[in-house]
Amino acid sequence: VCLGTPARAFELIVDTGSSITSVPCRQCRTCGTHHHAARFDERRSRTVARAGCSDAQRERELLCERCSASSCQYRAVYMEGSSLRGHVLQDSARFEGGSSPAVADASARIFFGCHSYENGLFRTQTADGILGLQPVPHSAQRPTRRRSRLPSVLSALVTQHSAANTFSLCLGERSGLMLLGGRADVPSLLAAGGTVSPMVAGAPSRFTLRVRAPAERFPKADRVRARVSHCGCVLWRSTFQRRTI
């Protein structure tokens, strides 16, 4: 993902458990080196704006941990113990469409976190930051306990470009593909030997998959490895309907 004007590239991990997209700030002293050694510098972007209390009042999906007139502070804690904290910005984001003419380049103005602190796996991971895809349900009420949330990148594409409210995620042993606002070419995927993985109905976590490698295609000793390396593609609709493609 490229952020700011002029654009700066960031490599992000995909997170379907929260809506927060976050990258390291220029002044972050606890941040790791990461792949691009990238830091977002507000001074160098012509299109950046800080989010404040007034933005949180207008945007139903934006909830600050603390806010003032010129700063919306956020904090995110993840299951394995890693955490991030910083302030929320709004700026241009550009997404590359790739080589397929059916997938177009797109840009949108998004909310994202600029974190000045990271710990745990965030310090040692290769990727620069995190890309949150979890939307806020339309019926959601603002919680009495402060828990930071941001409008997801997908919701920005839906609002600003009338994109489909879906994303597709395809995983392979050496490569992968993520489509925002669209779905993968499933017939071609299946014809190439790929598989699809259904979401588990009634699971405690919303995005629980049952990924199994066909026994006849993999030796018994390789089945555990095959569960994570065999290619699959999942379509998820943000109306919280579990779908399989």
XYZ file of C-alpha atoms in Angstrom:
245
model
C 0.000 0.000 0.000
C 1.259 3.499 -0.852
C 0.384 6.334 1.523
C 0.681 10.109 1.235
C 1.607 12.610 -1.466
C 4.226 11.912 -2.692
C 3.432 8.267 -2.048
C 5.520 6.088 0.260
C 5.279 2.300 0.024
C 4.463 0.177 3.063
C 4.251 -3.596 3.341
C 1.340 -4.603 5.596
C 0.035 -7.848 7.048
C -3.678 -8.544 6.557
C -5.801 -8.529 9.720
C -9.432 -9.642 9.524
C -9.889 -9.303 13.295
C -9.826 -5.502 13.538
C -10.457 -2.452 11.386
C -7.224 -0.661 12.273
C -4.628 0.012 9.593
C -1.393 1.261 11.116
C 2.161 2.115 10.021
C 5.210 3.346 11.973
C 5.614 7.096 12.485
C 8.831 8.952 11.756
C 9.393 9.560 15.464
C 8.844 5.937 16.564
C 11.824 4.843 18.676
C 10.553 1.384 19.612
C 9.767 0.268 16.045
C 11.721 -2.508 14.354
C 13.617 -2.297 11.063
C 11.038 -4.170 8.932
C 11.131 -4.817 5.182
C 11.096 -1.280 3.791
C 12.427 0.392 6.966
C 9.515 2.703 6.185
C 8.297 5.481 8.459
C 5.391 7.814 7.717
C 6.512 11.440 7.901
C 3.629 13.902 8.182
C 5.917 16.765 7.222
C 6.506 15.282 3.767
C 2.916 14.603 2.681
C 0.954 17.429 1.062
C -2.412 15.733 1.606
C -2.214 14.517 5.219
C -4.537 15.707 7.983
C -4.675 14.772 11.653
C -7.952 13.364 12.934
C -9.446 15.033 16.006
C -12.572 14.944 18.146
C -14.714 16.551 15.469
C -13.829 13.754 13.020
C -14.785 11.137 15.607
C -18.163 12.842 16.032
C -18.836 12.836 12.283
C -17.477 9.362 11.513
C -19.493 6.607 13.202
C -16.730 4.058 12.593
C -13.995 6.202 14.167
C -13.550 5.841 17.914
C -10.573 7.401 19.718
C -9.059 6.118 22.930
C -8.435 9.761 23.817
C -9.005 12.839 21.723
C -8.404 16.562 21.639
C -9.141 19.246 19.075
C -6.175 18.218 16.943
C -5.396 14.617 17.880
C -7.281 11.312 17.967
C -5.195 8.829 19.962
C -5.600 5.074 19.471
C -4.282 1.867 20.989
C -4.620 -1.701 19.716
C -3.804 -4.889 21.633
C -3.712 -8.234 19.813
C -4.314 -11.815 20.912
C -0.670 -12.858 21.167
C 0.201 -9.820 23.321
C 1.556 -7.383 20.728
C 0.320 -3.803 20.842
C 0.439 -0.494 18.983
C -0.364 3.058 19.980
C -0.217 6.409 18.259
C -2.458 8.988 16.590
C -4.909 8.798 13.686
C -4.256 10.442 10.328
C -6.239 10.805 7.126
C -4.423 10.753 3.804
C -4.459 9.339 0.291
C -3.819 5.632 -0.209
C -3.058 4.002 -3.553
C -3.605 0.343 -4.380
C -2.053 -1.287 -7.430
C -4.274 -3.373 -9.650
C -1.562 -5.677 -10.986
C -1.241 -7.022 -14.523
C -4.866 -8.103 -15.015
C -7.038 -5.613 -16.967
C -10.004 -6.724 -14.846
C -8.376 -5.344 -11.690
C -7.913 -1.566 -11.721
C -5.600 0.701 -9.762
C -7.494 2.639 -7.117
C -6.904 5.434 -4.656
C -8.953 6.553 -1.684
C -8.686 8.857 1.274
C -8.435 6.619 4.327
C -8.070 6.848 8.091
C -4.997 5.052 9.417
C -2.884 4.956 12.519
C 0.594 6.421 12.701
C 2.068 4.554 15.635
C 4.855 5.862 17.825
C 5.062 2.647 19.866
C 5.050 -1.036 18.974
C 6.031 -4.166 20.877
C 5.914 -7.945 20.628
C 5.775 -9.465 17.167
C 5.287 -6.073 15.551
C 8.904 -5.225 16.353
C 10.301 -8.383 14.758
C 7.953 -8.988 11.811
C 9.142 -8.367 8.254
C 6.118 -6.254 7.296
C 6.032 -2.566 8.207
C 2.529 -2.513 9.692
C -0.973 -3.928 9.594
C -4.010 -3.622 7.292
C -7.339 -4.009 9.125
C -10.335 -5.275 7.136
C -12.888 -5.849 9.905
C -15.860 -3.495 9.376
C -18.120 -2.042 12.037
C -21.681 -3.455 11.847
C -24.296 -0.859 10.890
C -26.199 -1.632 14.060
C -23.163 -1.186 16.304
C -23.500 1.245 19.197
C -20.550 3.140 20.578
C -19.270 1.075 23.509
C -19.175 2.584 26.980
C -15.613 1.275 27.398
C -13.135 3.009 25.118
C -11.751 0.681 22.483
C -10.102 2.259 19.472
C -11.456 1.587 16.010
C -11.015 3.123 12.585
C -13.026 2.906 9.365
C -11.510 0.055 7.383
C -9.721 0.529 4.078
C -12.431 -1.531 2.389
C -15.185 0.753 3.716
C -13.356 3.736 2.186
C -13.292 2.045 -1.236
C -16.979 1.174 -0.947
C -17.960 4.719 0.046
C -15.747 6.623 -2.375
C -15.765 4.303 -5.408
C -18.964 2.256 -5.005
C -16.749 -0.835 -4.891
C -18.240 -4.198 -4.018
C -18.310 -4.693 -0.251
C -16.157 -7.839 -0.496
C -12.579 -8.918 -0.473
C -10.898 -12.086 -1.719
C -7.802 -13.617 -0.195
C -5.882 -16.362 -2.016
C -2.995 -18.147 -0.311
C -0.270 -20.213 -1.936
C 3.019 -21.771 -0.882
C 5.162 -19.134 -2.613
C 2.763 -16.348 -3.524
C -0.682 -14.966 -2.830
C -3.301 -12.497 -3.978
C -5.647 -10.109 -2.220
C -8.477 -8.325 -4.015
C -10.246 -5.420 -2.326
C -13.742 -4.612 -3.540
C -14.002 -7.701 -5.738
C -13.728 -11.457 -6.013
C -11.218 -13.827 -7.539
C -11.737 -15.776 -10.767
C -12.880 -18.936 -9.006
C -13.301 -21.202 -12.090
C -9.721 -20.470 -13.134
C -8.532 -21.077 -9.579
C -10.263 -24.464 -9.408
C -9.072 -25.423 -12.902
C -5.497 -24.744 -11.786
C -5.849 -27.185 -8.901
C -6.774 -24.757 -6.142
C -9.287 -25.430 -3.396
C -11.830 -23.355 -1.510
C -12.134 -23.247 2.270
C -15.503 -22.701 3.938
C -15.899 -20.564 7.018
C -17.001 -22.476 10.087
C -20.560 -21.614 11.129
C -21.007 -20.933 14.829
C -17.277 -20.576 15.566
C -16.288 -18.219 18.423
C -14.176 -16.170 16.010
C -15.885 -14.634 12.988
C -13.166 -15.622 10.504
C -12.556 -19.272 11.371
C -11.642 -21.534 8.452
C -11.457 -25.303 8.265
C -8.539 -25.888 5.911
C -7.872 -29.506 5.014
C -5.494 -31.022 2.486
C -6.980 -33.973 0.560
C -5.386 -37.137 1.941
C -5.003 -38.732 -1.484
C -2.929 -35.816 -2.751
C -0.489 -35.476 0.145
C 1.565 -38.115 1.993
C 0.655 -38.442 5.642
C 3.932 -36.859 6.769
C 3.215 -33.742 4.699
C -0.369 -33.127 5.732
C 0.332 -30.670 8.526
C 2.519 -28.530 6.267
C 0.008 -28.847 3.448
C -2.736 -27.377 5.592
C -1.070 -23.995 5.508
C 0.570 -24.140 2.076
C -2.196 -25.528 -0.119
C -3.860 -22.765 -2.123
C -7.329 -21.644 -1.144
C -9.498 -18.613 -1.740
C -12.157 -17.156 0.521
C -14.753 -14.511 -0.206
C -16.154 -12.613 2.739
C -19.019 -10.134 2.613
C -19.052 -7.326 5.147
C -22.741 -7.869 5.877
C -21.392 -10.676 8.106
C -22.901 -13.379 5.918
C -20.489 -16.287 5.725
C -19.927 -17.191 2.094
C -17.716 -19.681 0.294
C -16.486 -19.457 -3.270
